[in-house]
Amino acid sequence: MSLQLKDLYDGISVHATADREHEAAIELLLLVMVADHHIGSAEIDEIRTISEDQGFESDTFSFDQYLGQAMARVRSAIADHAVDALLDDIDHRITSTVLRHSLFSAARDVAGVDDAIVPGEESLLAQVAARFA
C-alpha cells in the first residue's frame, strides 16, 4: 500500500470500531451538556443532529437507543468525581482522526445551544480542546 494511501486510511474508523467511537462521542457530548447542571431538550436535539450529520446512525448504532446508557455513564462519572477517568476512556476509544478533529466543534455547539456558556462548560471545553483539537 502506498504511504499516501496508508496515511489517508489511518485516520478513518473501520466498521469494527465505529460503534465504539460513536458511543464515546455521544458520551463526550452529553458530558458537555450536563456541565452546566442543566439538561435541556435543545441540547439533546443538538446532539441527535450531530449524530445524524456525522453518520453515526447505522444498523448497529442508534443515538436514541444509546442515550440512556450514555447518560448513566456520564452521571456516574460526575457523581464519583471521575470525569477525568471518563475523558481518558473516551480519548482511548476514539481513534479516528476525522472524528477527533470534529469533536471540539461539536462540543462547542452543544455548550452554546442555550446561548450561555458557563465556567463549568468553559473548563470542560478547554479539556476537550486539549485532547481532541
N, CA, C and O atoms as a GROMACS GRO file, in nm:
protein
  532
    1MET      N    1   0.085  -0.117   0.000
    1MET     CA    2   0.000   0.000   0.000
    1MET      C    3   0.090   0.123   0.000
    1MET      O    4   0.189   0.129   0.073
    2SER      N    5   0.056   0.221  -0.082
    2SER     CA    6   0.138   0.341  -0.087
    2SER      C    7   0.130   0.417   0.045
    2SER      O    8   0.031   0.405   0.118
    3LEU      N    9   0.232   0.495   0.075
    3LEU     CA   10   0.238   0.571   0.200
    3LEU      C   11   0.124   0.672   0.207
    3LEU      O   12   0.065   0.690   0.314
    4GLN      N   13   0.092   0.737   0.095
    4GLN     CA   14  -0.017   0.834   0.094
    4GLN      C   15  -0.151   0.766   0.124
    4GLN      O   16  -0.232   0.819   0.201
    5LEU      N   17  -0.174   0.653   0.064
    5LEU     CA   18  -0.299   0.581   0.087
    5LEU      C   19  -0.307   0.533   0.231
    5LEU      O   20  -0.413   0.542   0.293
    6LYS      N   21  -0.197   0.483   0.285
    6LYS     CA   22  -0.194   0.439   0.424
    6LYS      C   23  -0.224   0.557   0.516
    6LYS      O   24  -0.303   0.542   0.610
    7ASP      N   25  -0.163   0.673   0.492
    7ASP     CA   26  -0.188   0.792   0.573
    7ASP      C   27  -0.335   0.833   0.568
    7ASP      O   28  -0.392   0.873   0.669
    8LEU      N   29  -0.394   0.822   0.452
    8LEU     CA   30  -0.535   0.859   0.436
    8LEU      C   31  -0.624   0.767   0.519
    8LEU      O   32  -0.715   0.815   0.587
    9TYR      N   33  -0.600   0.637   0.513
    9TYR     CA   34  -0.687   0.542   0.581
    9TYR      C   35  -0.657   0.525   0.730
    9TYR      O   36  -0.740   0.471   0.803
   10ASP      N   37  -0.541   0.568   0.776
   10ASP     CA   38  -0.509   0.556   0.918
   10ASP      C   39  -0.606   0.634   1.006
   10ASP      O   40  -0.629   0.595   1.120
   11GLY      N   41  -0.661   0.742   0.956
   11GLY     CA   42  -0.749   0.825   1.036
   11GLY      C   43  -0.896   0.791   1.026
   11GLY      O   44  -0.978   0.859   1.087
   12ILE      N   45  -0.932   0.691   0.954
   12ILE     CA   46  -1.071   0.654   0.933
   12ILE      C   47  -1.105   0.535   1.021
   12ILE      O   48  -1.034   0.435   1.023
   13SER      N   49  -1.218   0.547   1.093
   13SER     CA   50  -1.258   0.433   1.176
   13SER      C   51  -1.313   0.323   1.086
   13SER      O   52  -1.383   0.350   0.988
   14VAL      N   53  -1.281   0.202   1.120
   14VAL     CA   54  -1.333   0.088   1.046
   14VAL      C   55  -1.463   0.044   1.110
   14VAL      O   56  -1.493   0.082   1.223
   15HIS      N   57  -1.539  -0.035   1.040
   15HIS     CA   58  -1.669  -0.078   1.089
   15HIS      C   59  -1.661  -0.140   1.228
   15HIS      O   60  -1.749  -0.120   1.311
   16ALA      N   61  -1.554  -0.216   1.252
   16ALA     CA   62  -1.541  -0.285   1.380
   16ALA      C   63  -1.529  -0.189   1.498
   16ALA      O   64  -1.571  -0.223   1.609
   17THR      N   65  -1.472  -0.072   1.477
   17THR     CA   66  -1.454   0.024   1.587
   17THR      C   67  -1.550   0.141   1.582
   17THR      O   68  -1.556   0.219   1.677
   18ALA      N   69  -1.624   0.155   1.475
   18ALA     CA   70  -1.709   0.273   1.457
   18ALA      C   71  -1.812   0.288   1.569
   18ALA      O   72  -1.828   0.398   1.622
   19ASP      N   73  -1.882   0.183   1.605
   19ASP     CA   74  -1.984   0.194   1.710
   19ASP      C   75  -1.922   0.235   1.842
   19ASP      O   76  -1.978   0.317   1.915
   20ARG      N   77  -1.809   0.179   1.874
   20ARG     CA   78  -1.739   0.214   1.998
   20ARG      C   79  -1.702   0.362   1.998
   20ARG      O   80  -1.714   0.429   2.100
   21GLU      N   81  -1.655   0.412   1.885
   21GLU     CA   82  -1.621   0.553   1.873
   21GLU      C   83  -1.744   0.642   1.881
   21GLU      O   84  -1.741   0.748   1.944
   22HIS      N   85  -1.850   0.599   1.819
   22HIS     CA   86  -1.974   0.678   1.823
   22HIS      C   87  -2.030   0.684   1.965
   22HIS      O   88  -2.079   0.789   2.008
   23GLU      N   89  -2.023   0.575   2.036
   23GLU     CA   90  -2.066   0.573   2.176
   23GLU      C   91  -1.983   0.673   2.258
   23GLU      O   92  -2.038   0.750   2.337
   24ALA      N   93  -1.853   0.671   2.238
   24ALA     CA   94  -1.765   0.762   2.311
   24ALA      C   95  -1.795   0.907   2.278
   24ALA      O   96  -1.796   0.993   2.366
   25ALA      N   97  -1.820   0.935   2.152
   25ALA     CA   98  -1.851   1.072   2.110
   25ALA      C   99  -1.982   1.120   2.175
   25ALA      O  100  -1.991   1.234   2.220
   26ILE      N  101  -2.081   1.034   2.179
   26ILE     CA  102  -2.208   1.070   2.242
   26ILE      C  103  -2.186   1.097   2.391
   26ILE      O  104  -2.240   1.193   2.446
   27GLU      N  105  -2.108   1.013   2.456
   27GLU     CA  106  -2.079   1.034   2.598
   27GLU      C  107  -2.010   1.168   2.620
   27GLU      O  108  -2.044   1.240   2.714
   28LEU      N  109  -1.916   1.203   2.534
   28LEU     CA  110  -1.847   1.330   2.547
   28LEU      C  111  -1.944   1.447   2.532
   28LEU      O  112  -1.940   1.542   2.611
   29LEU      N  113  -2.031   1.440   2.433
   29LEU     CA  114  -2.125   1.549   2.411
   29LEU      C  115  -2.227   1.560   2.524
   29LEU      O  116  -2.268   1.670   2.561
   30LEU      N  117  -2.267   1.447   2.580
   30LEU     CA  118  -2.356   1.450   2.696
   30LEU      C  119  -2.286   1.509   2.817
   30LEU      O  120  -2.347   1.581   2.896
   31LEU      N  121  -2.159   1.478   2.832
   31LEU     CA  122  -2.082   1.535   2.942
   31LEU      C  123  -2.077   1.687   2.931
   31LEU      O  124  -2.091   1.757   3.031
   32VAL      N  125  -2.058   1.738   2.811
   32VAL     CA  126  -2.060   1.883   2.789
   32VAL      C  127  -2.198   1.938   2.823
   32VAL      O  128  -2.210   2.044   2.883
   33MET      N  129  -2.302   1.866   2.784
   33MET     CA  130  -2.439   1.912   2.809
   33MET      C  131  -2.466   1.927   2.958
   33MET      O  132  -2.527   2.026   2.999
   34VAL      N  133  -2.422   1.833   3.039
   34VAL     CA  134  -2.454   1.838   3.182
   34VAL      C  135  -2.354   1.920   3.263
   34VAL      O  136  -2.370   1.934   3.384
   35ALA      N  137  -2.252   1.973   3.198
   35ALA     CA  138  -2.150   2.051   3.271
   35ALA      C  139  -2.210   2.174   3.338
   35ALA      O  140  -2.157   2.223   3.437
   36ASP      N  141  -2.320   2.225   3.283
   36ASP     CA  142  -2.384   2.341   3.345
   36ASP      C  143  -2.496   2.302   3.442
   36ASP      O  144  -2.571   2.387   3.489
   37HIS      N  145  -2.506   2.173   3.471
   37HIS     CA  146  -2.607   2.118   3.563
   37HIS      C  147  -2.749   2.144   3.516
   37HIS      O  148  -2.841   2.157   3.596
   38HIS      N  149  -2.764   2.151   3.385
   38HIS     CA  150  -2.897   2.173   3.325
   38HIS      C  151  -2.908   2.085   3.201
   38HIS      O  152  -2.820   2.085   3.115
   39ILE      N  153  -3.016   2.012   3.193
   39ILE     CA  154  -3.040   1.927   3.077
   39ILE      C  155  -3.160   1.984   3.003
   39ILE      O  156  -3.271   1.990   3.056
   40GLY      N  157  -3.135   2.027   2.880
   40GLY     CA  158  -3.242   2.086   2.802
   40GLY      C  159  -3.269   2.007   2.675
   40GLY      O  160  -3.180   1.940   2.622
   41SER      N  161  -3.391   2.015   2.629
   41SER     CA  162  -3.428   1.941   2.508
   41SER      C  163  -3.353   1.995   2.386
   41SER      O  164  -3.324   1.919   2.294
   42ALA      N  165  -3.321   2.125   2.385
   42ALA     CA  166  -3.246   2.180   2.272
   42ALA      C  167  -3.107   2.117   2.264
   42ALA      O  168  -3.056   2.093   2.155
   43GLU      N  169  -3.045   2.091   2.380
   43GLU     CA  170  -2.913   2.030   2.381
   43GLU      C  171  -2.920   1.884   2.335
   43GLU      O  172  -2.835   1.839   2.258
   44ILE      N  173  -3.019   1.813   2.381
   44ILE     CA  174  -3.038   1.673   2.335
   44ILE      C  175  -3.061   1.672   2.184
   44ILE      O  176  -3.004   1.590   2.113
   45ASP      N  177  -3.145   1.764   2.136
   45ASP     CA  178  -3.172   1.771   1.993
   45ASP      C  179  -3.045   1.803   1.914
   45ASP      O  180  -3.025   1.750   1.805
   46GLU      N  181  -2.960   1.890   1.970
   46GLU     CA  182  -2.834   1.924   1.903
   46GLU      C  183  -2.743   1.802   1.894
   46GLU      O  184  -2.681   1.777   1.791
   47ILE      N  185  -2.736   1.725   2.001
   47ILE     CA  186  -2.653   1.604   2.000
   47ILE      C  187  -2.710   1.503   1.900
   47ILE      O  188  -2.634   1.438   1.828
   48ARG      N  189  -2.842   1.490   1.896
   48ARG     CA  190  -2.905   1.399   1.800
   48ARG      C  191  -2.872   1.443   1.656
   48ARG      O  192  -2.840   1.360   1.571
   49THR      N  193  -2.879   1.573   1.631
   49THR     CA  194  -2.848   1.626   1.498
   49THR      C  195  -2.703   1.599   1.461
   49THR      O  196  -2.673   1.560   1.348
   50ILE      N  197  -2.612   1.621   1.556
   50ILE     CA  198  -2.470   1.594   1.531
   50ILE      C  199  -2.452   1.446   1.499
   50ILE      O  200  -2.378   1.411   1.407
   51SER      N  201  -2.518   1.360   1.573
   51SER     CA  202  -2.508   1.215   1.550
   51SER      C  203  -2.554   1.181   1.408
   51SER      O  204  -2.491   1.101   1.339
   52GLU      N  205  -2.664   1.241   1.367
   52GLU     CA  206  -2.716   1.215   1.233
   52GLU      C  207  -2.624   1.272   1.126
   52GLU      O  208  -2.593   1.206   1.027
   53ASP      N  209  -2.579   1.398   1.147
   53ASP     CA  210  -2.494   1.464   1.048
   53ASP      C  211  -2.359   1.394   1.033
   53ASP      O  212  -2.303   1.391   0.924
   54GLN      N  213  -2.307   1.338   1.142
   54GLN     CA  214  -2.178   1.268   1.138
   54GLN      C  215  -2.191   1.126   1.083
   54GLN      O  216  -2.090   1.059   1.062
   55GLY      N  217  -2.313   1.081   1.060
   55GLY     CA  218  -2.333   0.947   1.006
   55GLY      C  219  -2.322   0.836   1.108
   55GLY      O  220  -2.291   0.723   1.073
   56PHE      N  221  -2.347   0.868   1.237
   56PHE     CA  222  -2.340   0.766   1.342
   56PHE      C  223  -2.449   0.661   1.329
   56PHE      O  224  -2.427   0.544   1.359
   57GLU      N  225  -2.566   0.703   1.284
   57GLU     CA  226  -2.680   0.611   1.277
   57GLU      C  227  -2.651   0.499   1.177
   57GLU      O  228  -2.612   0.525   1.063
   58SER      N  229  -2.671   0.376   1.220
   58SER     CA  230  -2.647   0.261   1.133
   58SER      C  231  -2.734   0.145   1.178
   58SER      O  232  -2.817   0.160   1.268
   59ASP      N  233  -2.715   0.032   1.116
   59ASP     CA  234  -2.789  -0.088   1.157
   59ASP      C  235  -2.748  -0.132   1.298
   59ASP      O  236  -2.824  -0.201   1.366
   60THR      N  237  -2.628  -0.094   1.341
   60THR     CA  238  -2.577  -0.140   1.470
   60THR      C  239  -2.566  -0.030   1.575
   60THR      O  240  -2.530  -0.058   1.689
   61PHE      N  241  -2.596   0.095   1.539
   61PHE     CA  242  -2.589   0.205   1.636
   61PHE      C  243  -2.705   0.301   1.616
   61PHE      O  244  -2.736   0.340   1.503
   62SER      N  245  -2.767   0.338   1.726
   62SER     CA  246  -2.875   0.436   1.724
   62SER      C  247  -2.858   0.530   1.842
   62SER      O  248  -2.844   0.486   1.956
   63PHE      N  249  -2.857   0.660   1.816
   63PHE     CA  250  -2.846   0.758   1.923
   63PHE      C  251  -2.954   0.737   2.027
   63PHE      O  252  -2.925   0.734   2.147
   64ASP      N  253  -3.077   0.724   1.983
   64ASP     CA  254  -3.189   0.711   2.077
   64ASP      C  255  -3.177   0.586   2.164
   64ASP      O  256  -3.214   0.589   2.281
   65GLN      N  257  -3.128   0.478   2.108
   65GLN     CA  258  -3.112   0.356   2.187
   65GLN      C  259  -2.995   0.366   2.284
   65GLN      O  260  -2.998   0.304   2.390
   66TYR      N  261  -2.891   0.442   2.249
   66TYR     CA  262  -2.773   0.451   2.334
   66TYR      C  263  -2.783   0.564   2.437
   66TYR      O  264  -2.706   0.567   2.533
   67LEU      N  265  -2.874   0.656   2.418
   67LEU     CA  266  -2.884   0.775   2.503
   67LEU      C  267  -2.892   0.742   2.651
   67LEU      O  268  -2.818   0.801   2.730
   68GLY      N  269  -2.977   0.651   2.692
   68GLY     CA  270  -2.993   0.616   2.833
   68GLY      C  271  -2.866   0.561   2.895
   68GLY      O  272  -2.827   0.601   3.004
   69GLN      N  273  -2.803   0.469   2.825
   69GLN     CA  274  -2.679   0.408   2.875
   69GLN      C  275  -2.569   0.513   2.884
   69GLN      O  276  -2.494   0.516   2.982
   70ALA      N  277  -2.558   0.598   2.783
   70ALA     CA  278  -2.455   0.701   2.783
   70ALA      C  279  -2.478   0.800   2.896
   70ALA      O  280  -2.383   0.841   2.964
   71MET      N  281  -2.603   0.840   2.917
   71MET     CA  282  -2.633   0.934   3.024
   71MET      C  283  -2.601   0.872   3.160
   71MET      O  284  -2.552   0.942   3.249
   72ALA      N  285  -2.626   0.746   3.176
   72ALA     CA  286  -2.593   0.677   3.301
   72ALA      C  287  -2.442   0.680   3.326
   72ALA      O  288  -2.398   0.703   3.438
   73ARG      N  289  -2.363   0.655   3.221
   73ARG     CA  290  -2.216   0.660   3.236
   73ARG      C  291  -2.169   0.799   3.276
   73ARG      O  292  -2.083   0.813   3.363
   74VAL      N  293  -2.226   0.900   3.212
   74VAL     CA  294  -2.186   1.039   3.240
   74VAL      C  295  -2.225   1.077   3.383
   74VAL      O  296  -2.144   1.135   3.456
   75ARG      N  297  -2.346   1.047   3.421
   75ARG     CA  298  -2.391   1.082   3.557
   75ARG      C  299  -2.308   1.007   3.662
   75ARG      O  300  -2.276   1.064   3.767
   76SER      N  301  -2.276   0.884   3.637
   76SER     CA  302  -2.194   0.807   3.729
   76SER      C  303  -2.056   0.869   3.744
   76SER      O  304  -2.004   0.880   3.855
   77ALA      N  305  -1.996   0.910   3.633
   77ALA     CA  306  -1.864   0.972   3.637
   77ALA      C  307  -1.868   1.102   3.717
   77ALA      O  308  -1.775   1.131   3.793
   78ILE      N  309  -1.973   1.179   3.700
   78ILE     CA  310  -1.985   1.305   3.774
   78ILE      C  311  -2.005   1.277   3.922
   78ILE      O  312  -1.940   1.338   4.006
   79ALA      N  313  -2.094   1.185   3.953
   79ALA     CA  314  -2.122   1.153   4.094
   79ALA      C  315  -1.999   1.097   4.165
   79ALA      O  316  -1.978   1.124   4.283
   80ASP      N  317  -1.918   1.020   4.093
   80ASP     CA  318  -1.799   0.958   4.152
   80ASP      C  319  -1.674   1.045   4.140
   80ASP      O  320  -1.564   1.001   4.174
   81HIS      N  321  -1.692   1.168   4.092
   81HIS     CA  322  -1.578   1.259   4.070
   81HIS      C  323  -1.474   1.192   3.981
   81HIS      O  324  -1.354   1.202   4.006
   82ALA      N  325  -1.523   1.125   3.878
   82ALA     CA  326  -1.434   1.050   3.788
   82ALA      C  327  -1.445   1.101   3.644
   82ALA      O  328  -1.434   1.024   3.549
   83VAL      N  329  -1.466   1.231   3.628
   83VAL     CA  330  -1.479   1.288   3.494
   83VAL      C  331  -1.349   1.272   3.416
   83VAL      O  332  -1.353   1.241   3.297
   84ASP      N  333  -1.235   1.292   3.481
   84ASP     CA  334  -1.107   1.274   3.411
   84ASP      C  335  -1.090   1.130   3.362
   84ASP      O  336  -1.038   1.107   3.252
   85ALA      N  337  -1.133   1.035   3.441
   85ALA     CA  338  -1.125   0.894   3.400
   85ALA      C  339  -1.216   0.868   3.280
   85ALA      O  340  -1.180   0.795   3.188
   86LEU      N  341  -1.335   0.928   3.282
   86LEU     CA  342  -1.426   0.913   3.168
   86LEU      C  343  -1.364   0.976   3.044
   86LEU      O  344  -1.369   0.918   2.936
   87LEU      N  345  -1.306   1.095   3.058
   87LEU     CA  346  -1.241   1.159   2.944
   87LEU      C  347  -1.126   1.074   2.892
   87LEU      O  348  -1.106   1.064   2.771
   88ASP      N  349  -1.050   1.014   2.981
   88ASP     CA  350  -0.941   0.924   2.939
   88ASP      C  351  -0.996   0.807   2.859
   88ASP      O  352  -0.941   0.770   2.755
   89ASP      N  353  -1.106   0.749   2.907
   89ASP     CA  354  -1.168   0.636   2.838
   89ASP      C  355  -1.220   0.677   2.701
   89ASP      O  356  -1.201   0.606   2.603
   90ILE      N  357  -1.286   0.792   2.695
   90ILE     CA  358  -1.337   0.843   2.568
   90ILE      C  359  -1.221   0.867   2.472
   90ILE      O  360  -1.225   0.827   2.355
   91ASP      N  361  -1.118   0.932   2.522
   91ASP     CA  362  -0.998   0.960   2.442
   91ASP      C  363  -0.939   0.831   2.386
   91ASP      O  364  -0.899   0.826   2.269
   92HIS      N  365  -0.933   0.728   2.468
   92HIS     CA  366  -0.877   0.599   2.426
   92HIS      C  367  -0.962   0.532   2.318
   92HIS      O  368  -0.909   0.470   2.226
   93ARG      N  369  -1.095   0.544   2.329
   93ARG     CA  370  -1.184   0.474   2.234
   93ARG      C  371  -1.194   0.542   2.099
   93ARG      O  372  -1.227   0.477   2.000
   94ILE      N  373  -1.165   0.672   2.091
   94ILE     CA  374  -1.180   0.742   1.963
   94ILE      C  375  -1.044   0.749   1.895
   94ILE      O  376  -0.956   0.827   1.934
   95THR      N  377  -1.028   0.667   1.792
   95THR     CA  378  -0.901   0.661   1.720
   95THR      C  379  -0.907   0.731   1.585
   95THR      O  380  -0.803   0.765   1.529
   96SER      N  381  -1.024   0.752   1.532
   96SER     CA  382  -1.040   0.817   1.402
   96SER      C  383  -0.999   0.964   1.413
   96SER      O  384  -1.057   1.040   1.490
   97THR      N  385  -0.898   1.003   1.335
   97THR     CA  386  -0.855   1.143   1.339
   97THR      C  387  -0.964   1.235   1.286
   97THR      O  388  -0.976   1.349   1.331
   98VAL      N  389  -1.042   1.188   1.192
   98VAL     CA  390  -1.151   1.268   1.138
   98VAL      C  391  -1.252   1.299   1.248
   98VAL      O  392  -1.293   1.415   1.264
   99LEU      N  393  -1.293   1.199   1.323
   99LEU     CA  394  -1.387   1.220   1.433
   99LEU      C  395  -1.324   1.304   1.543
   99LEU      O  396  -1.388   1.394   1.597
  100ARG      N  397  -1.201   1.276   1.577
  100ARG     CA  398  -1.132   1.351   1.683
  100ARG      C  399  -1.132   1.500   1.653
  100ARG      O  400  -1.156   1.582   1.741
  101HIS      N  401  -1.103   1.534   1.528
  101HIS     CA  402  -1.095   1.675   1.490
  101HIS      C  403  -1.231   1.744   1.486
  101HIS      O  404  -1.238   1.866   1.494
  102SER      N  405  -1.337   1.669   1.474
  102SER     CA  406  -1.470   1.730   1.471
  102SER      C  407  -1.532   1.743   1.610
  102SER      O  408  -1.633   1.812   1.625
  103LEU      N  409  -1.475   1.679   1.710
  103LEU     CA  410  -1.538   1.676   1.842
  103LEU      C  411  -1.538   1.810   1.915
  103LEU      O  412  -1.636   1.843   1.981
  104PHE      N  413  -1.431   1.888   1.906
  104PHE     CA  414  -1.430   2.015   1.976
  104PHE      C  415  -1.539   2.106   1.922
  104PHE      O  416  -1.611   2.169   1.999
  105SER      N  417  -1.552   2.113   1.792
  105SER     CA  418  -1.656   2.195   1.731
  105SER      C  419  -1.795   2.149   1.773
  105SER      O  420  -1.882   2.230   1.804
  106ALA      N  421  -1.815   2.017   1.774
  106ALA     CA  422  -1.944   1.962   1.815
  106ALA      C  423  -1.971   1.993   1.962
  106ALA      O  424  -2.083   2.029   1.998
  107ALA      N  425  -1.869   1.980   2.047
  107ALA     CA  426  -1.884   2.008   2.189
  107ALA      C  427  -1.918   2.156   2.211
  107ALA      O  428  -2.003   2.189   2.294
  108ARG      N  429  -1.852   2.243   2.137
  108ARG     CA  430  -1.880   2.386   2.146
  108ARG      C  431  -2.023   2.416   2.103
  108ARG      O  432  -2.090   2.500   2.163
  109ASP      N  433  -2.070   2.348   2.000
  109ASP     CA  434  -2.208   2.367   1.953
  109ASP      C  435  -2.307   2.327   2.061
  109ASP      O  436  -2.406   2.396   2.084
  110VAL      N  437  -2.282   2.215   2.128
  110VAL     CA  438  -2.370   2.168   2.235
  110VAL      C  439  -2.370   2.267   2.350
  110VAL      O  440  -2.476   2.302   2.402
  111ALA      N  441  -2.253   2.312   2.391
  111ALA     CA  442  -2.243   2.405   2.503
  111ALA      C  443  -2.312   2.538   2.472
  111ALA      O  444  -2.370   2.600   2.561
  112GLY      N  445  -2.306   2.581   2.348
  112GLY     CA  446  -2.362   2.711   2.312
  112GLY      C  447  -2.505   2.711   2.266
  112GLY      O  448  -2.559   2.817   2.236
  113VAL      N  449  -2.568   2.595   2.260
  113VAL     CA  450  -2.704   2.589   2.206
  113VAL      C  451  -2.804   2.667   2.294
  113VAL      O  452  -2.906   2.713   2.244
  114ASP      N  453  -2.774   2.681   2.423
  114ASP     CA  454  -2.863   2.756   2.511
  114ASP      C  455  -2.819   2.902   2.526
  114ASP      O  456  -2.864   2.973   2.615
  115ASP      N  457  -2.730   2.946   2.437
  115ASP     CA  458  -2.682   3.085   2.430
  115ASP      C  459  -2.606   3.131   2.554
  115ASP      O  460  -2.590   3.251   2.574
  116ALA      N  461  -2.558   3.040   2.635
  116ALA     CA  462  -2.479   3.077   2.751
  116ALA      C  463  -2.380   2.966   2.782
  116ALA      O  464  -2.418   2.850   2.799
  117ILE      N  465  -2.253   3.003   2.788
  117ILE     CA  466  -2.150   2.906   2.825
  117ILE      C  467  -2.098   2.945   2.962
  117ILE      O  468  -2.034   3.049   2.979
  118VAL      N  469  -2.129   2.861   3.060
  118VAL     CA  470  -2.092   2.889   3.199
  118VAL      C  471  -1.949   2.839   3.225
  118VAL      O  472  -1.894   2.763   3.146
  119PRO      N  473  -1.888   2.883   3.336
  119PRO     CA  474  -1.749   2.843   3.364
  119PRO      C  475  -1.725   2.692   3.363
  119PRO      O  476  -1.619   2.648   3.316
  120GLY      N  477  -1.818   2.612   3.412
  120GLY     CA  478  -1.800   2.466   3.409
  120GLY      C  479  -1.790   2.413   3.267
  120GLY      O  480  -1.711   2.322   3.239
  121GLU      N  481  -1.870   2.470   3.178
  121GLU     CA  482  -1.864   2.429   3.037
  121GLU      C  483  -1.733   2.477   2.973
  121GLU      O  484  -1.672   2.405   2.895
  122GLU      N  485  -1.691   2.600   3.007
  122GLU     CA  486  -1.565   2.652   2.953
  122GLU      C  487  -1.448   2.564   2.992
  122GLU      O  488  -1.361   2.534   2.910
  123SER      N  489  -1.445   2.522   3.118
  123SER     CA  490  -1.338   2.436   3.167
  123SER      C  491  -1.337   2.303   3.093
  123SER      O  492  -1.232   2.254   3.052
  124LEU      N  493  -1.454   2.244   3.076
  124LEU     CA  494  -1.463   2.116   3.005
  124LEU      C  495  -1.425   2.133   2.858
  124LEU      O  496  -1.357   2.048   2.801
  125LEU      N  497  -1.469   2.242   2.795
  125LEU     CA  498  -1.433   2.268   2.656
  125LEU      C  499  -1.281   2.282   2.641
  125LEU      O  500  -1.224   2.238   2.542
  126ALA      N  501  -1.217   2.342   2.738
  126ALA     CA  502  -1.070   2.354   2.734
  126ALA      C  503  -1.006   2.215   2.738
  126ALA      O  504  -0.908   2.190   2.668
  127GLN      N  505  -1.061   2.126   2.820
  127GLN     CA  506  -1.007   1.990   2.827
  127GLN      C  507  -1.031   1.916   2.695
  127GLN      O  508  -0.944   1.842   2.648
  128VAL      N  509  -1.148   1.936   2.636
  128VAL     CA  510  -1.180   1.873   2.507
  128VAL      C  511  -1.085   1.925   2.400
  128VAL      O  512  -1.033   1.848   2.319
  129ALA      N  513  -1.062   2.056   2.400
  129ALA     CA  514  -0.972   2.115   2.301
  129ALA      C  515  -0.830   2.058   2.315
  129ALA      O  516  -0.765   2.028   2.216
  130ALA      N  517  -0.785   2.043   2.438
  130ALA     CA  518  -0.650   1.991   2.462
  130ALA      C  519  -0.637   1.847   2.414
  130ALA      O  520  -0.530   1.806   2.369
  131ARG      N  521  -0.743   1.770   2.424
  131ARG     CA  522  -0.736   1.629   2.387
  131ARG      C  523  -0.768   1.603   2.241
  131ARG      O  524  -0.709   1.514   2.180
  132PHE      N  525  -0.862   1.679   2.184
  132PHE     CA  526  -0.916   1.643   2.053
  132PHE      C  527  -0.894   1.744   1.942
  132PHE      O  528  -0.908   1.710   1.825
  133ALA      N  529  -0.861   1.868   1.975
  133ALA     CA  530  -0.850   1.970   1.869
  133ALA      C  531  -0.713   1.970   1.806
  133ALA      O  532  -0.687   2.050   1.715
   0.00000   0.00000   0.00000
